[in-house]
PDB file of C-alpha atoms in Angstrom:
ATOM      1  CA  UNK A 283    -146.251-126.440  30.438  1.00 71.00           C
ATOM      2  CA  UNK A 284    -144.413-129.520  29.586  1.00 78.00           C
ATOM      3  CA  UNK A 285    -143.657-132.065  32.297  1.00 90.00           C
ATOM      4  CA  UNK A 286    -141.467-135.003  32.624  1.00 94.00           C
ATOM      5  CA  UNK A 287    -142.258-138.124  34.890  1.00 96.00           C
ATOM      6  CA  UNK A 288    -139.709-140.652  35.937  1.00 97.00           C
ATOM      7  CA  UNK A 289    -141.988-143.118  37.942  1.00 97.00           C
ATOM      8  CA  UNK A 290    -139.153-144.979  39.590  1.00 95.00           C
ATOM      9  CA  UNK A 291    -137.201-143.097  42.367  1.00 95.00           C
ATOM     10  CA  UNK A 292    -135.072-146.010  42.960  1.00 96.00           C
ATOM     11  CA  UNK A 293    -134.130-149.059  40.866  1.00 97.00           C
ATOM     12  CA  UNK A 294    -131.969-152.043  42.130  1.00 97.00           C
ATOM     13  CA  UNK A 295    -130.396-154.297  39.411  1.00 97.00           C
ATOM     14  CA  UNK A 296    -127.989-157.257  39.718  1.00 97.00           C
ATOM     15  CA  UNK A 297    -124.688-156.730  37.894  1.00 97.00           C
ATOM     16  CA  UNK A 298    -125.043-158.279  34.454  1.00 97.00           C
ATOM     17  CA  UNK A 299    -128.771-157.970  34.220  1.00 98.00           C
ATOM     18  CA  UNK A 300    -130.707-155.782  31.863  1.00 98.00           C
ATOM     19  CA  UNK A 301    -131.968-152.416  32.753  1.00 97.00           C
ATOM     20  CA  UNK A 302    -134.740-150.124  31.721  1.00 98.00           C
ATOM     21  CA  UNK A 303    -135.450-146.876  33.193  1.00 98.00           C
ATOM     22  CA  UNK A 304    -138.889-145.117  32.357  1.00 98.00           C
ATOM     23  CA  UNK A 305    -139.467-141.679  31.313  1.00 98.00           C
ATOM     24  CA  UNK A 306    -142.870-140.175  30.168  1.00 97.00           C
ATOM     25  CA  UNK A 307    -143.374-136.669  29.063  1.00 94.00           C
ATOM     26  CA  UNK A 308    -146.423-134.448  28.595  1.00 90.00           C
ATOM     27  CA  UNK A 309    -146.016-131.848  25.735  1.00 79.00           C
ATOM     28  CA  UNK A 310    -148.079-130.584  22.930  1.00 70.00           C
ATOM     29  CA  UNK A 311    -145.633-131.506  20.313  1.00 75.00           C
ATOM     30  CA  UNK A 312    -142.771-133.825  19.901  1.00 74.00           C
ATOM     31  CA  UNK A 313    -139.983-132.383  22.025  1.00 84.00           C
ATOM     32  CA  UNK A 314    -136.312-132.896  21.779  1.00 90.00           C
ATOM     33  CA  UNK A 315    -135.529-135.648  24.322  1.00 93.00           C
ATOM     34  CA  UNK A 316    -132.285-136.411  26.349  1.00 94.00           C
ATOM     35  CA  UNK A 317    -130.971-138.656  29.102  1.00 96.00           C
ATOM     36  CA  UNK A 318    -128.290-137.537  31.272  1.00 95.00           C
ATOM     37  CA  UNK A 319    -126.211-139.392  33.930  1.00 96.00           C
ATOM     38  CA  UNK A 320    -124.920-138.047  37.124  1.00 94.00           C
ATOM     39  CA  UNK A 321    -122.439-139.657  39.366  1.00 92.00           C
ATOM     40  CA  UNK A 322    -122.142-138.553  43.013  1.00 87.00           C
ATOM     41  CA  UNK A 323    -120.618-135.220  43.295  1.00 83.00           C
ATOM     42  CA  UNK A 324    -120.340-134.754  39.614  1.00 85.00           C
ATOM     43  CA  UNK A 325    -122.075-132.693  36.752  1.00 87.00           C
ATOM     44  CA  UNK A 326    -124.428-134.126  34.204  1.00 91.00           C
ATOM     45  CA  UNK A 327    -123.067-136.146  31.363  1.00 92.00           C
ATOM     46  CA  UNK A 328    -125.172-136.671  28.237  1.00 92.00           C
ATOM     47  CA  UNK A 329    -125.899-140.204  27.436  1.00 96.00           C
ATOM     48  CA  UNK A 330    -127.983-139.809  24.289  1.00 94.00           C
ATOM     49  CA  UNK A 331    -130.596-137.506  22.585  1.00 92.00           C
ATOM     50  CA  UNK A 332    -133.406-137.777  20.202  1.00 92.00           C
ATOM     51  CA  UNK A 333    -134.206-134.920  17.859  1.00 88.00           C
ATOM     52  CA  UNK A 334    -136.019-136.719  15.004  1.00 86.00           C
ATOM     53  CA  UNK A 335    -135.615-139.735  12.624  1.00 88.00           C
ATOM     54  CA  UNK A 336    -134.963-143.352  13.765  1.00 90.00           C
ATOM     55  CA  UNK A 337    -136.917-143.773  17.069  1.00 92.00           C
ATOM     56  CA  UNK A 338    -134.133-146.031  18.563  1.00 96.00           C
ATOM     57  CA  UNK A 339    -131.159-144.053  19.475  1.00 96.00           C
ATOM     58  CA  UNK A 340    -127.918-145.304  20.633  1.00 96.00           C
ATOM     59  CA  UNK A 341    -125.696-143.418  23.240  1.00 96.00           C
ATOM     60  CA  UNK A 342    -122.472-143.796  25.078  1.00 95.00           C
ATOM     61  CA  UNK A 343    -121.523-146.517  27.524  1.00 94.00           C
ATOM     62  CA  UNK A 344    -123.736-149.051  25.856  1.00 96.00           C
ATOM     63  CA  UNK A 345    -127.141-147.239  26.598  1.00 97.00           C
ATOM     64  CA  UNK A 346    -129.901-147.037  24.029  1.00 98.00           C
ATOM     65  CA  UNK A 347    -133.323-145.449  24.220  1.00 98.00           C
ATOM     66  CA  UNK A 348    -136.668-145.857  22.073  1.00 97.00           C
ATOM     67  CA  UNK A 349    -138.926-142.859  21.470  1.00 95.00           C
ATOM     68  CA  UNK A 350    -142.647-144.094  21.376  1.00 95.00           C
ATOM     69  CA  UNK A 351    -144.841-141.164  20.225  1.00 91.00           C
ATOM     70  CA  UNK A 352    -148.130-143.068  21.067  1.00 92.00           C
ATOM     71  CA  UNK A 353    -146.957-143.533  24.642  1.00 94.00           C
ATOM     72  CA  UNK A 354    -145.082-140.175  25.163  1.00 93.00           C
ATOM     73  CA  UNK A 355    -142.216-142.269  26.357  1.00 95.00           C
ATOM     74  CA  UNK A 356    -138.581-142.259  26.018  1.00 97.00           C
ATOM     75  CA  UNK A 357    -137.305-145.234  28.136  1.00 98.00           C
ATOM     76  CA  UNK A 358    -133.598-145.793  28.569  1.00 98.00           C
ATOM     77  CA  UNK A 359    -132.104-149.465  28.204  1.00 98.00           C
ATOM     78  CA  UNK A 360    -128.896-151.269  28.697  1.00 98.00           C
ATOM     79  CA  UNK A 361    -128.621-155.087  28.074  1.00 97.00           C
ATOM     80  CA  UNK A 362    -126.006-155.754  30.750  1.00 97.00           C
ATOM     81  CA  UNK A 363    -125.263-153.251  33.631  1.00 97.00           C
ATOM     82  CA  UNK A 364    -121.936-152.965  35.244  1.00 96.00           C
ATOM     83  CA  UNK A 365    -121.181-151.783  38.718  1.00 95.00           C
ATOM     84  CA  UNK A 366    -119.906-148.484  37.206  1.00 95.00           C
ATOM     85  CA  UNK A 367    -123.461-147.587  36.044  1.00 97.00           C
ATOM     86  CA  UNK A 368    -124.646-146.901  39.545  1.00 97.00           C
ATOM     87  CA  UNK A 369    -125.541-143.325  39.426  1.00 97.00           C
ATOM     88  CA  UNK A 370    -128.510-140.937  39.126  1.00 96.00           C
ATOM     89  CA  UNK A 371    -130.250-140.760  35.733  1.00 97.00           C
ATOM     90  CA  UNK A 372    -132.306-137.910  34.464  1.00 96.00           C
ATOM     91  CA  UNK A 373    -134.626-137.722  31.544  1.00 96.00           C
ATOM     92  CA  UNK A 374    -135.149-134.160  30.046  1.00 94.00           C
ATOM     93  CA  UNK A 375    -137.149-132.564  27.420  1.00 91.00           C
ATOM     94  CA  UNK A 376    -136.555-129.441  25.406  1.00 87.00           C
ATOM     95  CA  UNK A 377    -138.165-127.366  22.693  1.00 77.00           C
ATOM     96  CA  UNK A 378    -136.421-125.298  20.163  1.00 69.00           C
ATOM     97  CA  UNK A 379    -138.304-122.130  19.964  1.00 63.00           C
ATOM     98  CA  UNK A 380    -136.219-120.685  17.355  1.00 58.00           C
ATOM     99  CA  UNK A 381    -133.162-120.563  19.527  1.00 52.00           C
ATOM    100  CA  UNK A 382    -133.264-123.100  22.325  1.00 55.00           C
ATOM    101  CA  UNK A 383    -134.040-120.530  24.590  1.00 64.00           C
ATOM    102  CA  UNK A 384    -136.624-122.410  26.725  1.00 74.00           C
ATOM    103  CA  UNK A 385    -133.976-124.461  28.539  1.00 83.00           C
ATOM    104  CA  UNK A 386    -134.746-128.188  29.430  1.00 88.00           C
ATOM    105  CA  UNK A 387    -137.391-129.578  31.613  1.00 91.00           C
ATOM    106  CA  UNK A 388    -136.065-132.518  33.979  1.00 93.00           C
ATOM    107  CA  UNK A 389    -137.555-135.434  35.513  1.00 95.00           C
ATOM    108  CA  UNK A 390    -136.975-135.918  39.170  1.00 96.00           C
ATOM    109  CA  UNK A 391    -134.502-138.569  38.510  1.00 96.00           C
ATOM    110  CA  UNK A 392    -133.993-142.352  38.987  1.00 97.00           C
ATOM    111  CA  UNK A 393    -131.344-143.608  41.194  1.00 96.00           C
ATOM    112  CA  UNK A 394    -129.753-146.774  40.137  1.00 97.00           C
ATOM    113  CA  UNK A 395    -128.322-149.316  42.366  1.00 97.00           C
ATOM    114  CA  UNK A 396    -126.210-152.189  41.227  1.00 97.00           C
ATOM    115  CA  UNK A 397    -126.238-155.269  43.233  1.00 95.00           C
ATOM    116  CA  UNK A 398    -123.016-157.411  43.011  1.00 90.00           C
TER     117      UNK A 398
ATOM    118  CA  UNK B  13    -110.989-127.640  26.071  1.00 60.00           C
ATOM    119  CA  UNK B  14    -112.362-126.238  29.129  1.00 72.00           C
ATOM    120  CA  UNK B  15    -116.265-126.340  28.154  1.00 92.00           C
ATOM    121  CA  UNK B  16    -118.395-124.809  30.856  1.00 95.00           C
ATOM    122  CA  UNK B  17    -116.438-123.792  34.078  1.00 95.00           C
ATOM    123  CA  UNK B  18    -118.278-122.816  37.208  1.00 97.00           C
ATOM    124  CA  UNK B  19    -116.655-120.759  40.051  1.00 97.00           C
ATOM    125  CA  UNK B  20    -116.656-121.458  42.900  1.00 96.00           C
ATOM    126  CA  UNK B  21    -117.104-125.273  43.415  1.00 95.00           C
ATOM    127  CA  UNK B  22    -118.262-124.939  47.042  1.00 96.00           C
ATOM    128  CA  UNK B  23    -119.303-122.062  49.257  1.00 96.00           C
ATOM    129  CA  UNK B  24    -120.799-121.591  52.622  1.00 97.00           C
ATOM    130  CA  UNK B  25    -122.836-118.574  53.377  1.00 97.00           C
ATOM    131  CA  UNK B  26    -124.482-117.027  56.282  1.00 97.00           C
ATOM    132  CA  UNK B  27    -128.086-115.979  56.042  1.00 98.00           C
ATOM    133  CA  UNK B  28    -128.314-112.518  54.685  1.00 97.00           C
ATOM    134  CA  UNK B  29    -124.926-112.584  53.002  1.00 97.00           C
ATOM    135  CA  UNK B  30    -124.522-112.138  49.264  1.00 97.00           C
ATOM    136  CA  UNK B  31    -122.451-113.811  46.681  1.00 96.00           C
ATOM    137  CA  UNK B  32    -121.991-114.146  42.909  1.00 97.00           C
ATOM    138  CA  UNK B  33    -121.699-117.474  41.077  1.00 98.00           C
ATOM    139  CA  UNK B  34    -119.626-117.276  37.865  1.00 97.00           C
ATOM    140  CA  UNK B  35    -120.193-119.516  34.858  1.00 98.00           C
ATOM    141  CA  UNK B  36    -117.804-119.159  31.824  1.00 97.00           C
ATOM    142  CA  UNK B  37    -118.068-121.104  28.663  1.00 97.00           C
ATOM    143  CA  UNK B  38    -115.507-121.091  25.777  1.00 95.00           C
ATOM    144  CA  UNK B  39    -117.552-122.627  23.094  1.00 94.00           C
ATOM    145  CA  UNK B  40    -119.000-119.465  21.774  1.00 94.00           C
ATOM    146  CA  UNK B  41    -122.584-120.379  22.636  1.00 93.00           C
ATOM    147  CA  UNK B  42    -125.345-118.018  22.377  1.00 91.00           C
ATOM    148  CA  UNK B  43    -127.580-119.348  25.235  1.00 92.00           C
ATOM    149  CA  UNK B  44    -126.756-119.954  28.821  1.00 94.00           C
ATOM    150  CA  UNK B  45    -128.829-121.229  31.596  1.00 95.00           C
ATOM    151  CA  UNK B  46    -128.771-121.525  35.540  1.00 97.00           C
ATOM    152  CA  UNK B  47    -130.427-124.552  37.203  1.00 96.00           C
ATOM    153  CA  UNK B  48    -130.614-125.571  40.742  1.00 97.00           C
ATOM    154  CA  UNK B  49    -130.770-129.264  41.850  1.00 96.00           C
ATOM    155  CA  UNK B  50    -132.363-130.330  45.007  1.00 94.00           C
ATOM    156  CA  UNK B  51    -132.894-133.846  46.451  1.00 89.00           C
ATOM    157  CA  UNK B  52    -135.838-135.508  44.725  1.00 86.00           C
ATOM    158  CA  UNK B  53    -136.543-132.421  42.593  1.00 88.00           C
ATOM    159  CA  UNK B  54    -134.421-132.879  39.621  1.00 89.00           C
ATOM    160  CA  UNK B  55    -132.968-129.626  38.049  1.00 93.00           C
ATOM    161  CA  UNK B  56    -135.208-126.573  37.800  1.00 94.00           C
ATOM    162  CA  UNK B  57    -134.324-123.557  35.664  1.00 94.00           C
ATOM    163  CA  UNK B  58    -133.668-120.332  37.555  1.00 96.00           C
ATOM    164  CA  UNK B  59    -132.736-117.933  34.798  1.00 96.00           C
ATOM    165  CA  UNK B  60    -131.461-118.024  31.207  1.00 93.00           C
ATOM    166  CA  UNK B  61    -129.890-115.783  28.725  1.00 93.00           C
ATOM    167  CA  UNK B  62    -130.371-115.914  24.748  1.00 90.00           C
ATOM    168  CA  UNK B  63    -127.433-113.667  24.169  1.00 91.00           C
ATOM    169  CA  UNK B  64    -125.077-111.004  25.418  1.00 94.00           C
ATOM    170  CA  UNK B  65    -127.081-108.436  27.411  1.00 94.00           C
ATOM    171  CA  UNK B  66    -130.202-110.348  27.639  1.00 93.00           C
ATOM    172  CA  UNK B  67    -131.882-112.399  30.653  1.00 95.00           C
ATOM    173  CA  UNK B  68    -135.015-114.026  31.172  1.00 93.00           C
ATOM    174  CA  UNK B  69    -136.772-115.851  34.137  1.00 93.00           C
ATOM    175  CA  UNK B  70    -137.228-119.479  34.387  1.00 92.00           C
ATOM    176  CA  UNK B  71    -139.328-121.668  36.682  1.00 91.00           C
ATOM    177  CA  UNK B  72    -137.773-120.602  40.074  1.00 95.00           C
ATOM    178  CA  UNK B  73    -136.275-117.056  39.724  1.00 97.00           C
ATOM    179  CA  UNK B  74    -137.282-115.560  43.065  1.00 96.00           C
ATOM    180  CA  UNK B  75    -134.263-114.486  45.202  1.00 96.00           C
ATOM    181  CA  UNK B  76    -131.976-114.503  42.367  1.00 98.00           C
ATOM    182  CA  UNK B  77    -130.518-112.127  39.736  1.00 97.00           C
ATOM    183  CA  UNK B  78    -128.384-112.571  36.671  1.00 97.00           C
ATOM    184  CA  UNK B  79    -126.248-110.676  34.287  1.00 97.00           C
ATOM    185  CA  UNK B  80    -124.763-111.456  30.863  1.00 97.00           C
ATOM    186  CA  UNK B  81    -122.348-108.578  30.181  1.00 95.00           C
ATOM    187  CA  UNK B  82    -120.008-110.691  28.057  1.00 96.00           C
ATOM    188  CA  UNK B  83    -121.250-113.569  25.644  1.00 96.00           C
ATOM    189  CA  UNK B  84    -118.964-116.130  27.485  1.00 97.00           C
ATOM    190  CA  UNK B  85    -119.861-115.239  30.979  1.00 97.00           C
ATOM    191  CA  UNK B  86    -123.310-115.762  32.957  1.00 98.00           C
ATOM    192  CA  UNK B  87    -123.377-114.632  36.507  1.00 98.00           C
ATOM    193  CA  UNK B  88    -125.864-115.650  39.200  1.00 98.00           C
ATOM    194  CA  UNK B  89    -126.226-113.489  42.143  1.00 98.00           C
ATOM    195  CA  UNK B  90    -127.800-113.959  45.585  1.00 96.00           C
ATOM    196  CA  UNK B  91    -128.518-110.630  47.188  1.00 92.00           C
ATOM    197  CA  UNK B  92    -129.527-111.746  50.594  1.00 96.00           C
ATOM    198  CA  UNK B  93    -129.094-115.581  50.909  1.00 96.00           C
ATOM    199  CA  UNK B  94    -131.577-117.606  52.740  1.00 97.00           C
ATOM    200  CA  UNK B  95    -131.408-121.335  53.870  1.00 97.00           C
ATOM    201  CA  UNK B  96    -133.885-122.317  51.105  1.00 97.00           C
ATOM    202  CA  UNK B  97    -131.269-121.407  48.620  1.00 98.00           C
ATOM    203  CA  UNK B  98    -129.009-124.288  49.910  1.00 98.00           C
ATOM    204  CA  UNK B  99    -128.594-126.255  46.595  1.00 97.00           C
ATOM    205  CA  UNK B 100    -126.320-127.413  43.990  1.00 96.00           C
ATOM    206  CA  UNK B 101    -126.167-124.935  41.074  1.00 97.00           C
ATOM    207  CA  UNK B 102    -125.554-126.014  37.609  1.00 96.00           C
ATOM    208  CA  UNK B 103    -124.823-123.568  34.648  1.00 96.00           C
ATOM    209  CA  UNK B 104    -125.230-124.922  31.149  1.00 94.00           C
ATOM    210  CA  UNK B 105    -124.744-123.484  27.642  1.00 93.00           C
ATOM    211  CA  UNK B 106    -125.930-124.309  23.943  1.00 90.00           C
ATOM    212  CA  UNK B 107    -125.279-122.944  20.624  1.00 83.00           C
ATOM    213  CA  UNK B 108    -128.685-123.307  19.169  1.00 73.00           C
ATOM    214  CA  UNK B 109    -131.604-125.637  19.948  1.00 70.00           C
ATOM    215  CA  UNK B 110    -132.033-127.209  23.419  1.00 73.00           C
ATOM    216  CA  UNK B 111    -128.935-129.499  23.573  1.00 78.00           C
ATOM    217  CA  UNK B 112    -126.981-128.142  26.547  1.00 84.00           C
ATOM    218  CA  UNK B 113    -123.554-128.765  27.930  1.00 89.00           C
ATOM    219  CA  UNK B 114    -123.257-128.594  31.709  1.00 92.00           C
ATOM    220  CA  UNK B 115    -120.610-127.425  34.155  1.00 94.00           C
ATOM    221  CA  UNK B 116    -119.666-129.385  37.138  1.00 93.00           C
ATOM    222  CA  UNK B 117    -121.767-127.572  39.577  1.00 94.00           C
ATOM    223  CA  UNK B 118    -121.491-125.439  42.736  1.00 96.00           C
ATOM    224  CA  UNK B 119    -122.505-126.697  46.061  1.00 96.00           C
ATOM    225  CA  UNK B 120    -123.783-123.794  48.258  1.00 97.00           C
ATOM    226  CA  UNK B 121    -124.824-123.991  51.746  1.00 97.00           C
ATOM    227  CA  UNK B 122    -126.643-121.275  53.585  1.00 97.00           C
ATOM    228  CA  UNK B 123    -126.545-121.422  57.326  1.00 97.00           C
TER     229      UNK B 123
END
């Protein structure tokens, strides 16, 4: 079974500083990769996704992520964080078994704290 | 465009009570999912459906039942609620492939 590891439970970053959130997956094939963000009391918003092609993907809100097959990683980055980026971030993997039936496997999340 | 709508948004149940959570999507998606979110656990798949009239078990199905009588609706039932089912429940849907759109969640407390 696939698994997703987000090694950092909490990360604190100063406003304006750069950010990198780590995500590693364990899977037999290249999965579909996602990053979601969740603000307190809210649902999940898709930041970006990787299906195939260019391994550097751009998302909303100035985020990007890079897929590295050799490291089984899909790390999320942002060059300069804003206070509004404080939230919970989830990495997820999925597999298209011919119909998307398998659902997504999520990491346990990284809580991002922004210091003024 | 409503997307994925969950009803209710909040609910408090007593142990042993039953309830049904409703998920409705207006995107004509074939696939629908129920997840639960617990602190420090991320989201875990409870049940899913690949089309009208079909359901299947996910990672944590015990204590839950589901039905997909109409394509646009996916119901999650708790027959006899337990405190361990206190959680935030998310519904999601997808047209094909694993890209899923999520509802806003239902916060359920079982006392």
